[in-house]
Every structure is written in structure tokens, then in C-alpha cells.
Coordinates of C-alpha atoms and ligand atoms in Angstrom, one line a residue:
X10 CA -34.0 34.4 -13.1
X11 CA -30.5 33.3 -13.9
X12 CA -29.8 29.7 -14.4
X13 CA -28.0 27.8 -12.0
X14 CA -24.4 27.3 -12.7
X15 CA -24.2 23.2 -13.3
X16 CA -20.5 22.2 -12.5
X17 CA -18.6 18.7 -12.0
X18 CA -17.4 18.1 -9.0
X19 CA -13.7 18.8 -7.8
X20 CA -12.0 16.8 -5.0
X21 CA -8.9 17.2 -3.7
X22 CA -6.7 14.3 -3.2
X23 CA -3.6 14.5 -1.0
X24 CA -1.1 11.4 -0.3
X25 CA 1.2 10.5 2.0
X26 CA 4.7 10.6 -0.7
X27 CA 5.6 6.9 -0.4
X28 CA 5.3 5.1 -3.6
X29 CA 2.5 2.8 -2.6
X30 CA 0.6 5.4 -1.5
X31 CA 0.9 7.9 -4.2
X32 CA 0.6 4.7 -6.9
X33 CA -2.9 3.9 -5.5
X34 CA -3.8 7.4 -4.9
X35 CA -3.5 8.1 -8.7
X36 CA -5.6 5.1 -9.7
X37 CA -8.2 6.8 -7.9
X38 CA -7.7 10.0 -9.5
X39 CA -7.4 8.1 -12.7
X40 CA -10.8 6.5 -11.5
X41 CA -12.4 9.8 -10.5
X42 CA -11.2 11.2 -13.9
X43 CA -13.0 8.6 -16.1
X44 CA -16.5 9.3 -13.9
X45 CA -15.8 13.2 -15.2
X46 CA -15.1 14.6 -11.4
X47 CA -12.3 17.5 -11.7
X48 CA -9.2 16.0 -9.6
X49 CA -6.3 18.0 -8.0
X50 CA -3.9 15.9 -6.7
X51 CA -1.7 18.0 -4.2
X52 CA 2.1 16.0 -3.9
X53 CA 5.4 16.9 -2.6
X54 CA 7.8 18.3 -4.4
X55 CA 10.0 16.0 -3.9
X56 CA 7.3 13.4 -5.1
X57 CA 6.7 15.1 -8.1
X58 CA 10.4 15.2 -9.5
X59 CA 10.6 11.7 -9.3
X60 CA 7.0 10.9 -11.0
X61 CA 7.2 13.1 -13.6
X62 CA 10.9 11.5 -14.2
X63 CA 9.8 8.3 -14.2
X64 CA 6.4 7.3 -15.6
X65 CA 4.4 8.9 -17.8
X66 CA 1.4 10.1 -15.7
X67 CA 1.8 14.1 -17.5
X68 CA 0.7 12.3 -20.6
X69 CA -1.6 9.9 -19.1
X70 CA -3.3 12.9 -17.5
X71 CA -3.2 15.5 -20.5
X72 CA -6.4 13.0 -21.4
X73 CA -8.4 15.0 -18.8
X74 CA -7.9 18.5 -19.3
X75 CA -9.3 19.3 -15.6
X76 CA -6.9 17.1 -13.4
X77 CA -4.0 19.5 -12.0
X78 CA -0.7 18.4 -10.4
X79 CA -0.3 20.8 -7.4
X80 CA 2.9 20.7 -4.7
X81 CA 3.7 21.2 -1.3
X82 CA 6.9 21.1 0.6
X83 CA 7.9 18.2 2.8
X84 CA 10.3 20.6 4.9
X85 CA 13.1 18.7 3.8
X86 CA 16.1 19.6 2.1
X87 CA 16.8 18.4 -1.6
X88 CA 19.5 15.8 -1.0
X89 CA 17.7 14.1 2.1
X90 CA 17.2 10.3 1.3
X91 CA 13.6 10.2 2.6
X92 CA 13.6 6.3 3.8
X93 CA 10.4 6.0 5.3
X94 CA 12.1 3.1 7.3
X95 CA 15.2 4.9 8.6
X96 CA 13.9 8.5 9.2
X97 CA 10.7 8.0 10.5
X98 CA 10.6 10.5 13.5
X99 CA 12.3 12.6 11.3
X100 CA 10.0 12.8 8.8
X101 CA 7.1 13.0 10.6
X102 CA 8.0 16.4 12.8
X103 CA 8.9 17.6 8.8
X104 CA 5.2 16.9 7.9
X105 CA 3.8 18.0 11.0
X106 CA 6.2 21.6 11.7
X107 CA 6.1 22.4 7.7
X108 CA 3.9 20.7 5.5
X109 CA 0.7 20.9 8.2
X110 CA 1.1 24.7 8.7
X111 CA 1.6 25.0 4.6
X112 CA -1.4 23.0 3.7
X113 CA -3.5 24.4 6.3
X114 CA -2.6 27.7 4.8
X115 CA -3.7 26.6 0.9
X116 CA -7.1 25.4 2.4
X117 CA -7.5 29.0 4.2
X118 CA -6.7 31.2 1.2
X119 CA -8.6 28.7 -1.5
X120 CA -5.2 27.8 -3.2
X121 CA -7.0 24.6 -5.3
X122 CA -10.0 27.3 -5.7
X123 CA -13.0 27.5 -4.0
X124 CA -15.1 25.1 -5.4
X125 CA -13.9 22.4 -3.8
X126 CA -16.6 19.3 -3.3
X127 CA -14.8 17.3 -1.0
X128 CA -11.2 16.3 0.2
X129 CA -9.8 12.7 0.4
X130 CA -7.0 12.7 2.4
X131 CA -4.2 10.0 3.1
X132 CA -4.6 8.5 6.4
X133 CA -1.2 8.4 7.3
X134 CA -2.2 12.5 6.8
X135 CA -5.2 12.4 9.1
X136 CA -2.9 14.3 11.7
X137 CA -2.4 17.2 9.1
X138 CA -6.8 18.5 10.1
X139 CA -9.6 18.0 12.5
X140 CA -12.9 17.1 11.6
X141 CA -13.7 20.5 13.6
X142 CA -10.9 22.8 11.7
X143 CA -13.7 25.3 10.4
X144 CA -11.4 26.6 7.5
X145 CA -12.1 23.3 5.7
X146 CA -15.3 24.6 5.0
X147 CA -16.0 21.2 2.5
X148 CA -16.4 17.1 3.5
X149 CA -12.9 14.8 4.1
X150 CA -12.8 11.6 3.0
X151 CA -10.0 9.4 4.4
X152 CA -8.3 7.1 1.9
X153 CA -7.1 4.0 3.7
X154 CA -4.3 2.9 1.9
X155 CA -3.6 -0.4 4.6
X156 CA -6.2 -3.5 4.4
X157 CA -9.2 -3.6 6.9
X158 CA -7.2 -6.4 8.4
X159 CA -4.2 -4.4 10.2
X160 CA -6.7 -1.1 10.2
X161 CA -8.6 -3.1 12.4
X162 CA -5.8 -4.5 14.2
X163 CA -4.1 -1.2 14.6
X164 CA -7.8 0.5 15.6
X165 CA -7.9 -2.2 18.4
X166 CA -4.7 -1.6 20.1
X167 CA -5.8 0.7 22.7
X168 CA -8.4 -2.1 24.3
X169 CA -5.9 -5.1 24.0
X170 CA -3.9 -2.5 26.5
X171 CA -6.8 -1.8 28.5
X172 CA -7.3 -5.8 29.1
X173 CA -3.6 -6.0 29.6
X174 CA -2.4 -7.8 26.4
X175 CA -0.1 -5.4 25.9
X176 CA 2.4 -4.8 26.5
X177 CA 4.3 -8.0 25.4
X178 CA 6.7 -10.1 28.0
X179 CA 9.7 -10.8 25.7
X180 CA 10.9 -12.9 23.2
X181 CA 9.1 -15.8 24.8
X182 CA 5.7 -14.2 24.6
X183 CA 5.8 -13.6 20.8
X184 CA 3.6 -16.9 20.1
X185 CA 0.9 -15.4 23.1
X186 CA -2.5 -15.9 21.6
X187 CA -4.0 -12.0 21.6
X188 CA -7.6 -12.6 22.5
X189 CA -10.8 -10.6 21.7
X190 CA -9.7 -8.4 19.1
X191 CA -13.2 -9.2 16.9
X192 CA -13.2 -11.3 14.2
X193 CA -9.5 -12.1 14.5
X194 CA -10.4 -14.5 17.7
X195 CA -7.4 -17.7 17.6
X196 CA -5.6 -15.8 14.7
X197 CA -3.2 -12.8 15.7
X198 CA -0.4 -13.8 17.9
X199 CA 2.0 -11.0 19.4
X200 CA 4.6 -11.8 16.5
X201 CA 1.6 -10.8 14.2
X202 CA 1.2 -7.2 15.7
X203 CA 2.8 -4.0 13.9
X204 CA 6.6 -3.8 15.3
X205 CA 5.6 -0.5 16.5
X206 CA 3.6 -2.5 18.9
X207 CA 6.7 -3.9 20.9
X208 CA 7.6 -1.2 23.4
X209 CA 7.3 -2.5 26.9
X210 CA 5.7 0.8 28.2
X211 CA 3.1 1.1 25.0
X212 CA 0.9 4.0 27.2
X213 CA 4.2 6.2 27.2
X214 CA 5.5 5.0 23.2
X215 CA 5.5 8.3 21.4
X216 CA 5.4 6.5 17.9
X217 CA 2.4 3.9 19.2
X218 CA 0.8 6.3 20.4
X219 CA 1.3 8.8 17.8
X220 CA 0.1 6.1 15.2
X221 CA -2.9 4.8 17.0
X222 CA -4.1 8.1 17.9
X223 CA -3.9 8.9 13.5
X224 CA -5.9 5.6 13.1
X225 CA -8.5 6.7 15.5
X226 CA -8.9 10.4 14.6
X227 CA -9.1 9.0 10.6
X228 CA -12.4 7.1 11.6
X229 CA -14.1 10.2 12.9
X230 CA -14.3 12.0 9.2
X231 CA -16.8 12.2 6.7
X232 CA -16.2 8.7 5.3
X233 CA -13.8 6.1 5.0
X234 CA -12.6 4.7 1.6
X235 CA -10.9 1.3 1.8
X236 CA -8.2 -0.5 -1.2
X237 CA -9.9 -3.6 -0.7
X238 CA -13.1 -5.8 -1.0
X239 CA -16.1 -7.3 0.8
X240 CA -15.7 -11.2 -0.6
X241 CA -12.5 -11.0 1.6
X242 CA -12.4 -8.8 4.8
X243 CA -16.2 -8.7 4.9
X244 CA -16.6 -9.5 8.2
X245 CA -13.6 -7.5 9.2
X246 CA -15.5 -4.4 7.3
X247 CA -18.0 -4.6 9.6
X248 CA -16.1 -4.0 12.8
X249 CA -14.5 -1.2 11.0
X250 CA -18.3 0.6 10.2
X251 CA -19.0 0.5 14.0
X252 CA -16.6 3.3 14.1
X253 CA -17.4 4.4 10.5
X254 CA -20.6 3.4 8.7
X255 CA -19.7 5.8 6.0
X256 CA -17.1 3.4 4.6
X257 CA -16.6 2.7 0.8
X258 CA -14.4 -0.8 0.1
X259 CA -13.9 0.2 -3.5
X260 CA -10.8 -2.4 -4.5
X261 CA -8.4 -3.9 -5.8
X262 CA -8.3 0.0 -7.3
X263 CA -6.0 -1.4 -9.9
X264 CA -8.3 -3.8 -10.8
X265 CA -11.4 -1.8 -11.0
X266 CA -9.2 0.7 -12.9
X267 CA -8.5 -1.9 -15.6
X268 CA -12.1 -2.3 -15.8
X269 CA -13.2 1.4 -16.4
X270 CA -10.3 1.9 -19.5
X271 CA -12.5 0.9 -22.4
X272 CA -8.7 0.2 -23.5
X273 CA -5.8 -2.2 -22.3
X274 CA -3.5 0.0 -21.0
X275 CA -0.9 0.5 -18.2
X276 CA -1.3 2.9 -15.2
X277 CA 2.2 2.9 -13.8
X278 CA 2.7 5.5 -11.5
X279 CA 6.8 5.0 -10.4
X280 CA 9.2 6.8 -8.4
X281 CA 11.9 4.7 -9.6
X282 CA 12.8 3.6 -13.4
X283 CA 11.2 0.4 -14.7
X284 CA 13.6 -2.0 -15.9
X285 CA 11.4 -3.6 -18.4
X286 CA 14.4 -6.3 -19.6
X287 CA 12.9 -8.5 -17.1
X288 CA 9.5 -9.0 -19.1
X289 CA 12.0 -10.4 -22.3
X290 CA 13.5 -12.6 -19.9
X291 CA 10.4 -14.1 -18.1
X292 CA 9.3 -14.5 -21.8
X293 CA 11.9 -17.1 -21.6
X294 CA 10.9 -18.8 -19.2
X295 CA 8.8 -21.6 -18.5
X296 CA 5.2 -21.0 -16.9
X297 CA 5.0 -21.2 -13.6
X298 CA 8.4 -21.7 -13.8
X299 CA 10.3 -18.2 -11.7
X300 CA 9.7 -16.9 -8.0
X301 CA 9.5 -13.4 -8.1
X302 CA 11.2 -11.7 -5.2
X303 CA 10.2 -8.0 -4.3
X304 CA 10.5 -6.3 -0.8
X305 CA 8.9 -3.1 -2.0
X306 CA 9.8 0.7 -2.1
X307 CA 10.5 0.7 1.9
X308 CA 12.1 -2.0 2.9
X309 CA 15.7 -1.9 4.1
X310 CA 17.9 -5.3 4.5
X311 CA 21.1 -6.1 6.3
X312 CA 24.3 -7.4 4.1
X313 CA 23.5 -10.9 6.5
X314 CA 20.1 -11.0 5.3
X315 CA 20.7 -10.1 1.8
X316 CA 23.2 -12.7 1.6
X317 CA 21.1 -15.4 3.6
X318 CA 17.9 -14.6 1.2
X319 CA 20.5 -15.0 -2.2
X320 CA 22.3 -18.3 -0.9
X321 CA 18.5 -19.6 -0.2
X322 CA 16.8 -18.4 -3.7
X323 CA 20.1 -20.4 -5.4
X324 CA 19.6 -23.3 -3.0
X325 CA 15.9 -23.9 -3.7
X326 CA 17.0 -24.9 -7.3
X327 CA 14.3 -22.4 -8.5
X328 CA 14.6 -19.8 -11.2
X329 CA 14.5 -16.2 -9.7
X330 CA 13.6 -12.7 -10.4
X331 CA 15.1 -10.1 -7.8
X332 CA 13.9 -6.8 -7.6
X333 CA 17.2 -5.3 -5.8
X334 CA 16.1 -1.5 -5.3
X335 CA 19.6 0.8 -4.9
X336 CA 18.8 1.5 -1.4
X337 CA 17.6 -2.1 -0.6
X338 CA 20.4 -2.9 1.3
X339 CA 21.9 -0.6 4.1
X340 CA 25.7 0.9 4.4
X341 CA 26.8 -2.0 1.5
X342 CA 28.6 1.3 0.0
X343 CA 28.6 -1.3 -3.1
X344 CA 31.5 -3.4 -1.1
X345 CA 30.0 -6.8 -0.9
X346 CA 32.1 -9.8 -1.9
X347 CA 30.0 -12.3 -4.1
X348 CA 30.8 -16.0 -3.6
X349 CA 31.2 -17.8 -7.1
X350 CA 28.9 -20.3 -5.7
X351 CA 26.0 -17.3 -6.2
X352 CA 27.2 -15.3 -9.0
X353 CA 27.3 -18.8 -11.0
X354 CA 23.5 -19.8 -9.9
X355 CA 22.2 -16.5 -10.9
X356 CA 23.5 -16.5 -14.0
X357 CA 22.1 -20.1 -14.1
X358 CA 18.5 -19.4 -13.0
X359 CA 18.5 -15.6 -11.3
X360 CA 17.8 -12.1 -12.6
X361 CA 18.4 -8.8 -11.0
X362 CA 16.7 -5.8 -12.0
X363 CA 16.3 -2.2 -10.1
X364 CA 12.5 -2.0 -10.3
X365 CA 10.0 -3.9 -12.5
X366 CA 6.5 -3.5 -14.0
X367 CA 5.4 -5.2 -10.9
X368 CA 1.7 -5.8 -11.8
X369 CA 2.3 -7.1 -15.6
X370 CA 5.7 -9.3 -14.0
X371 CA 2.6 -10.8 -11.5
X372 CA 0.5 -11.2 -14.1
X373 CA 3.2 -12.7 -16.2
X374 CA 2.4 -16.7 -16.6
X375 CA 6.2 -17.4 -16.3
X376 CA 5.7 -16.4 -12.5
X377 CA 4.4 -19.1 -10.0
X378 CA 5.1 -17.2 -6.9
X379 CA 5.9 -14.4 -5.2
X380 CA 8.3 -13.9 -2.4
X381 CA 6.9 -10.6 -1.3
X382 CA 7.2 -8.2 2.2
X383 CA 3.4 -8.1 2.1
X384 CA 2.8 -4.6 1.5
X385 CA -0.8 -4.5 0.8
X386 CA -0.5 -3.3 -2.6
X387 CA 1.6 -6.1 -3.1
X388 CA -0.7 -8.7 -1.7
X389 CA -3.8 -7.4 -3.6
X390 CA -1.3 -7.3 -7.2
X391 CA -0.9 -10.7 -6.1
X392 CA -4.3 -11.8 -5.0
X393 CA -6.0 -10.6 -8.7
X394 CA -3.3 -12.0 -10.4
X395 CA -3.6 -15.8 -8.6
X396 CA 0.0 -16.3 -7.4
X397 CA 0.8 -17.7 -3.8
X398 CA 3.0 -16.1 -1.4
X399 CA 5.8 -16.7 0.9
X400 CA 5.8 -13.6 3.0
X401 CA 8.5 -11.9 4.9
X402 CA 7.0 -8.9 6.6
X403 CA 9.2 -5.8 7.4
X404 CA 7.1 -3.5 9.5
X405 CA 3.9 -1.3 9.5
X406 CA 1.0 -3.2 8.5
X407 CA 3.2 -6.5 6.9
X408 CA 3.1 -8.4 10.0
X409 CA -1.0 -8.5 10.4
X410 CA -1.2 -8.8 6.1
X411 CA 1.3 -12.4 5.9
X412 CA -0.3 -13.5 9.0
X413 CA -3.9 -12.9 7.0
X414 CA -2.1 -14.5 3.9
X415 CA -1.0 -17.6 5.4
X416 CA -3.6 -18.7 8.3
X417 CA -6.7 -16.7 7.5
X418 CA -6.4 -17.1 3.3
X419 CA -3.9 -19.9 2.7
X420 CA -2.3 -18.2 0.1
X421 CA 1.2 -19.3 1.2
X422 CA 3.3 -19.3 4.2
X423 CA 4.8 -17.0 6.8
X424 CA 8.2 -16.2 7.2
X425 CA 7.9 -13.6 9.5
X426 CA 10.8 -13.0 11.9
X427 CA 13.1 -15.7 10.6
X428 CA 15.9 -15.3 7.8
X429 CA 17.9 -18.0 7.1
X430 CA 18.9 -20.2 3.8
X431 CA 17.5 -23.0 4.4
X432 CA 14.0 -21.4 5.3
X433 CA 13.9 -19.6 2.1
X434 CA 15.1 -22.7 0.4
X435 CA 12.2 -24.9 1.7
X436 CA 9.9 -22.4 1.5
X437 CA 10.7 -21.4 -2.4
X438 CA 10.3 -25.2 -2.9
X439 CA 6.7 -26.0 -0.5
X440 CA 4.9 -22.8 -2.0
X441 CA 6.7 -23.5 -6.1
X442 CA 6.2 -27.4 -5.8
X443 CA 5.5 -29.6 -3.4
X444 CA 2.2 -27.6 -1.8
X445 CA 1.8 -25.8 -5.2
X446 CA -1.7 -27.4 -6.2
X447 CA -3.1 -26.4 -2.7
X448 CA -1.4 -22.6 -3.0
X449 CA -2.7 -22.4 -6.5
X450 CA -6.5 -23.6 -5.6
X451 CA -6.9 -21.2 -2.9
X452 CA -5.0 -18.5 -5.2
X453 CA -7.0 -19.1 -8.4
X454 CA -10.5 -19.1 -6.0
X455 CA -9.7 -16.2 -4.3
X456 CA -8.4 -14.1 -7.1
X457 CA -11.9 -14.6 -9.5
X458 CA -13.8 -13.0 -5.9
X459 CA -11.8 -10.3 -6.1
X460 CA -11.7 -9.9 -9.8
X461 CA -16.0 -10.1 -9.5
X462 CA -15.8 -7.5 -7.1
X463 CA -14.5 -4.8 -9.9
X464 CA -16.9 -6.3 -12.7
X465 CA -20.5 -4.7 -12.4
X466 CA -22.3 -6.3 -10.4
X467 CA -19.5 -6.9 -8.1
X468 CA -19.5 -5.1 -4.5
X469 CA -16.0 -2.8 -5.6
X470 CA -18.1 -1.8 -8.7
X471 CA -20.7 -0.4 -7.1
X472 CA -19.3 0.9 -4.3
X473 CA -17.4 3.2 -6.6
X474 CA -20.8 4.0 -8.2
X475 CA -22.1 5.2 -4.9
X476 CA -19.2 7.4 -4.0
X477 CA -19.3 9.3 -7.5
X478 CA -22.9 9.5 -6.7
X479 CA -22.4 10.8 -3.3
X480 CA -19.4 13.2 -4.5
X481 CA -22.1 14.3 -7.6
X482 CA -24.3 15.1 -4.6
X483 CA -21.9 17.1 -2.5
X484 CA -21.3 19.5 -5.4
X485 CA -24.8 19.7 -5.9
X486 CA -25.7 20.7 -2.9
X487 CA -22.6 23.8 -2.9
X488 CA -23.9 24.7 -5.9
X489 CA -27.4 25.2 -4.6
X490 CA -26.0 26.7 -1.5
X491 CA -23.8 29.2 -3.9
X492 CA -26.9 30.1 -6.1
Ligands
LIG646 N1 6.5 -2.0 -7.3 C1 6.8 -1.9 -8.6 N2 8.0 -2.4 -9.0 C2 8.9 -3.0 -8.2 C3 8.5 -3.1 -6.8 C4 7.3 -2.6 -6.4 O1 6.0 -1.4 -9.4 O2 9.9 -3.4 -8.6 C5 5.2 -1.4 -6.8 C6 4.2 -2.5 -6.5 O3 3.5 -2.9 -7.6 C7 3.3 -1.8 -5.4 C8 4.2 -0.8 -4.8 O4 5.4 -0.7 -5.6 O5 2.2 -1.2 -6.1 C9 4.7 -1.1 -3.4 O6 3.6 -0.9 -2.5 P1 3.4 -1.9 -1.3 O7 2.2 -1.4 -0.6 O8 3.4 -3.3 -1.7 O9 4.7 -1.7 -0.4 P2 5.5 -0.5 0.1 O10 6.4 -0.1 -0.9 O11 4.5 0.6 0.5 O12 6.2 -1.0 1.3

């Protein structure tokens, strides 16, 4: 009798193409990788130009000769800016008219080959199959890349209509109290909701519903796998497994990531180029010294708020580093006069750069805070590295994370829906000095939990361990299925 055939597995990993989600996407195929599981990670093409252009992730990856770059189209033509923020709806009928259709297409005709184990698919991709789509033919896994926090929030919208919460009255209802969304009771007001959550008619809002209906149908696969950990949305874990028990709260990722390389090295997975002039100068700094200000890769700014946030980080007397993307700003067409008042206290105490090294610049003991959009990659960078936050949430998921940051953690304040000088001013100054030995205690506890959680032992550790074990078992089982 012939032997069986004793593979490692092979997953398929397909993210949305947004930098945060393709950056924590990669740590777990980086993750995967080290535990020997064959990865193909399927990107856009459009993705992959500006990847391979700037990081090093073809070299990173020649270390395992079984991981495969693959790409898809995103339906788009070449020169399309692709803002997340300003082409939304525009984007999404791309995905779902071309990229769906295509993908669906590579699963029916075994395009990443047939041995597939399982799938772990972007959320924000959960409209791209069905649990029931038959072609599948192998497990899918739904990568969350958002915190249980705003999952949760998000995954509760439909009752808080059914109880008439929603929609919200107005300006003057923003400070409303939303009750009984579970284990958030006193905590979310209607300021703290997604923006996509301010329509007046939310049962007729194509992108509400659109976006809570994703949410929903990304509970009903094989298993959930969460970016975060159990010592800090625990309780909120547990309302998500009442949906999904299958659920796997394997991070920080970047942490655990750092854990698994037997050597110190750095996983940086960019879409723009690092400006690494930035380190030299914090170098020159002293600790706890700068206020590092970074809105992202999505984020889009007036020239009113740009202007307010400069005049504020000069005011606060604070030394700065700016992360000023090229599209940060909309329509400036590079036209925007620079009072000598600014230009003189940046040179003083500021520096500019395009895009930074953004985990080793939090890491960076020259940093003592970070003036952040709360992304949630941002806010777990931050949370491991110990820094306190003054938050300024743009959209998606920011609103529920700085609310989480500043009333449910106290790891700084919340700035949300206000953008004036003198806010950022006092705020650079409560969360750099005079409420810095509060920030920094709740900051220092709450980053050795989370750096536990990727140590073994810890509950990220081995909930890693159990999906490689559950992933070793899928491809088991094909293979005894196959022989
Ligand atoms: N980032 C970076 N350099 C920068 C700004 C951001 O490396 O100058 C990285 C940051 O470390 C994070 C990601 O970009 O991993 C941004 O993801 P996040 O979820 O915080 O926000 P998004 O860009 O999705 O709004």
C-alpha cells in the first residue's frame, strides 16, 4: 500500500489593500511562515507595486521558499489615487463588479492550487464569498483587522436601531448616553459611534447598511481571528464568541511576531518610503522629550485643520515629530502660505518627515506621546510600546478605539470632533507633563499585559499555537480525504 503523501499546510491569505491591513496581514503570513505552513498571499496589483517598491518583504520572504506573492486586479485604472477616505463608494462597486467575479474565478479553476487547507480572508472582504459558495470547497477564516471594541460596536448596530437609539437627533444628541450595547453600558456616547453611523434614515443608508451587513456575514465563517488580546477586551471577546465561538485573539501580531524571530529584526511592510532621518534626529533628543504626531495612511485634513493642529503643536512648547504623508492634506496643490511664527518653531523644536519607521519611532525613548488618529494598529504600536495618547479619530473604527483609549483604558485623552490650537496646545501639555505620571502608569501597566500575552504562556501565544494546530489539522484531514 502506498504511503500517504504528508504535506504542510497551505492557506491563503487575502487583504483588503490599505496599508494597515496588508502590514498586519503579512505579520501573520510572516507568523504562519515561521510555524512551516505554505502561505500565498493574494494582493492587488496595485498593492504590490508599491510594496515591492518600498520595503523589502521579496527578501524577507525569499527565507521561505513556499510563500508566493499572487495578484488580482482592483478594477481600477493605474493613475486612480485610491484614498480609502475620498473614494469609498467608488471603490467598493470596483471590488465588488471586478475583483469579486475575478477571485471567485481563481477559487473555481484552483489558481493558488488545489491543496488549499484553508482561507483567511480580510473582513472588510467578507462580501467578496458566502459561507455556502460551494466552489470554496476548503474552511474561511475571517481576519479582523479592527479591535473587538468597535467590532462589537459595529456588530451591535442593528439592535440599538431596533430599540430606537438610532438614529441620532442632531448635533445636540451627540453626548446621548447609547444604552445596552453589552459590556460598553455608561461608556459609548453617539459622538463615539463610526461616522458611518450618522445618517438620520440608518434602515435606508446604503453604506450602514452595506458595512453592518459585512460585519455580520464575517461572524458566520469558519472562525474568527482577532489583532488583539484577552488581558484587554476580554470581556468584550466574549460578546463577540456568542456570534463566533470559533474566535482566535492572537495579538499584538507585531508583537508576537517579534517574539517568534529567534533574531532582532524589522518586519516593515510599507506602501510609502520610510524616511529614516527621523530616528538620527529623535537620537537627539531628550527622552520622553518629543510628541509624535501621525494620522495614518487614510486620513485626509483640511488646510484649516492642518494649520490649527501646526499653530497648537508650536504653542504647546513641545518638541514635535510630524508624519505629513503627500496626500495628508486635501486640494493644498502645495500653495499654503507658512507664517514665520511656525516655520521658526519647527525649526526650533518640530520635524517633518513623509512616513517613518512607525513602530521603532514608538519605541524610541525620545518619544513620550503620541498624537495619533487611533487606527488600531496605531493604538496597539502604542499600547506595547507604553506611550499615552491624545486621540483625534477620523472615521471607521477611530471613534469607538479613542473613546476605549481615554474612558475605558486611561491611556490619554479624547479629542474627537474638536480641532482647534489651543486644544492641541493643552492637550500636548496634560498628556506630555502635567498628567504625565498618571498616562505613563496606566501606559507602562497596560503595555507589560499585552507584552505577556505574546510571551509563552501568555493567552496571544497560545492562541496562535491552537490555530497552527487547528490549520495542521485541516490539512490533515484533506490529505486523508485525498488518499
Ligand atoms: N505607519 C508607518 N509610518 C507612518 C505612519 C503609519 O509605518 O509614518 C504604519 C503604522 O505603524 C500602522 C499603519 O501604518 O501599522 C497604520 O495603520 P492604522 O490601523 O493605525 O491606521 P490606518 O492607516 O489604517 O488608518
Amino acid at each position: 500500500m502506498e504511503e500517504p503523501q504528508i504535506t504542510s499546510p497551505h492557506v491563503l491569505l487575502f487583504p483588503a489593500p490599505a496599508q494597515g491591513h496588508i502590514n498586519v496581514m503579512l505579520k501573520l503570513a510572516e507568523l504562519l511562515s515561521l510555524s512551516s505552513v505554505r502561505v500565498t498571499f493574494l494582493t492587488t496589483e496595485h498593492s504590490y507595486r508599491q510594496l515591492t517598491l518600498h520595503s523589502d518583504v521579496l527578501h524577507r520572504f525569499s527565507l521561505f521558499p513556499s510563500f508566493q506573492f499572487r495578484t488580482i486586479s482592483d478594477g481600477l485604472p493605474v493613475s486612480h489615487p485610491r484614498t480609502f477616505s475620498c473614494h469609498l463608494p467608488e471603490m467598493l462597486h470596483s471590488f465588488v463588479s471586478v475583483t469579486k467575479p475575478l477571485f471567485r474565478d481563481m477559487l473555481v479553476s484552483h489558481h493558488f492550487s488545489s491543496d488549499l487547507s484553508c482561507l483567511i480572508l480580510d473582513g472588510f472582504f467578507s462580501y467578496l464569498l458566502d459561507i455556502d459558495d460551494d466552489f470554496v470547497k476548503v474552511p474561511i477564516f475571517c481576519f479582523r483587522t479592527f479591535g473587538a471594541c468597535s467590532t462589537w460596536t459595529i456588530l451591535s448596530i442593528p439592535n440599538l436601531i431596533k430599540q430606537g437609539q438610532l438614529p441620532i437627533k442632531g448635533e445636540e444628541d451627540m453626548d446621548r448616553i447609547l444604552d445596552n450595547v453589552p459590556g460598553m453600558e455608561n461608556l459609548l456616547r453617539c459622538r463615539d459611534l463610526p461616522g458611518f453611523c450618522r445618517p438620520t434614515d440608518p434602515n435606508n443608508d446604503p453604506i450602514l447598511q452595506f458595512i453592518v451587513s459585512a460585519f455580520i456575514r464575517s461572524t458566520k465563517f469558519n472562525a474568527l481571528i482577532m489583532n488583539t488580546f484577552e488581558d484587554l477586551e476580554g470581556p468584550i471577546l466574549s460578546n463577540i464568541r456568542t456570534l463566533c465561538p470559533n474566535l482566535y485573539s492572537i495579538g499584538p501580531l507585531h508583537a508576537l511576531l517579534k517574539t517568534k524571530l529567534s533574531h532582532e529584526t524589522e518586519s516593515l511592510n510599507n506602501l510609502w518610503e520610510v524616511d529614516r532621518s527621523c530616528l538620527t534626529w529623535l537620537d537627539n533628543q531628550p527622552a520622553g522629550s518629543v510628541i509624535y504626531v501621525s494620522f495614518g495612511s487614510i486620513t485626509v485634513m483640511g488646510n484649516r485643520e492642518l494649520m490649527e493642529f501646526w499653530h497648537g503643536l508650536v504653542n504647546s512648547g513641545r518638541n514635535f515629530l510630524w508624519v505629513i504623508r503627500p496626500d495628508l492634506v486635501k486640494g493644498k496643490n502645495g500653495e499654503i502660505e507658512i507664517p514665520a511664527e511656525l516655520e521658526e518653531g519647527t525649526k526650533q523644536r518640530g520635524y517633518m518627515v513623509g512616513w517613518t519607521p512607525q513602530e521603532k519611532v514608538l519605541c524610541h525613548e525620545a518619544v513620550g506621546g503620541f498624537l495619533t488618529h487611533s487606527g488600531w494598529n496605531s493604538t496597539l504600536e502604542s499600547i506595547v510600546a507604553g506611550k499615552p495618547m491624545i486621540c483625534w479619530p477620523f472615521g471607521f473604527d477611530q471613534q469607538v478605539n479613542s473613546r476605549f483609549v481615554s474612558n475605558m483604558w486611561n491611556l490619554g485623552l479624547d479629542m474627537k470632533d474638536l480641532c482647534d490650537r489651543e486644544t492641541v496646545a493643552k492637550m500636548v501639555n496634560d498628556v506630555m507633563v502635567n498628567r504625565k505620571e498618571e498616562f505613563v502608569r496606566s501606559a507602562t501597566e497596560i503595555a507589560n499585559l499585552a507584552r505577556r500575552s505574546v510571551k509563552p504562556g501568555g493567552s496571544s501565544y497560545a492562541n496562535f499555537d491552537r490555530l497552527i494546530e487547528d490549520i495542521r489539522n485541516l490539512s490533515r484531514k484533506k490529505t486523508a480525504v485525498n488518499n
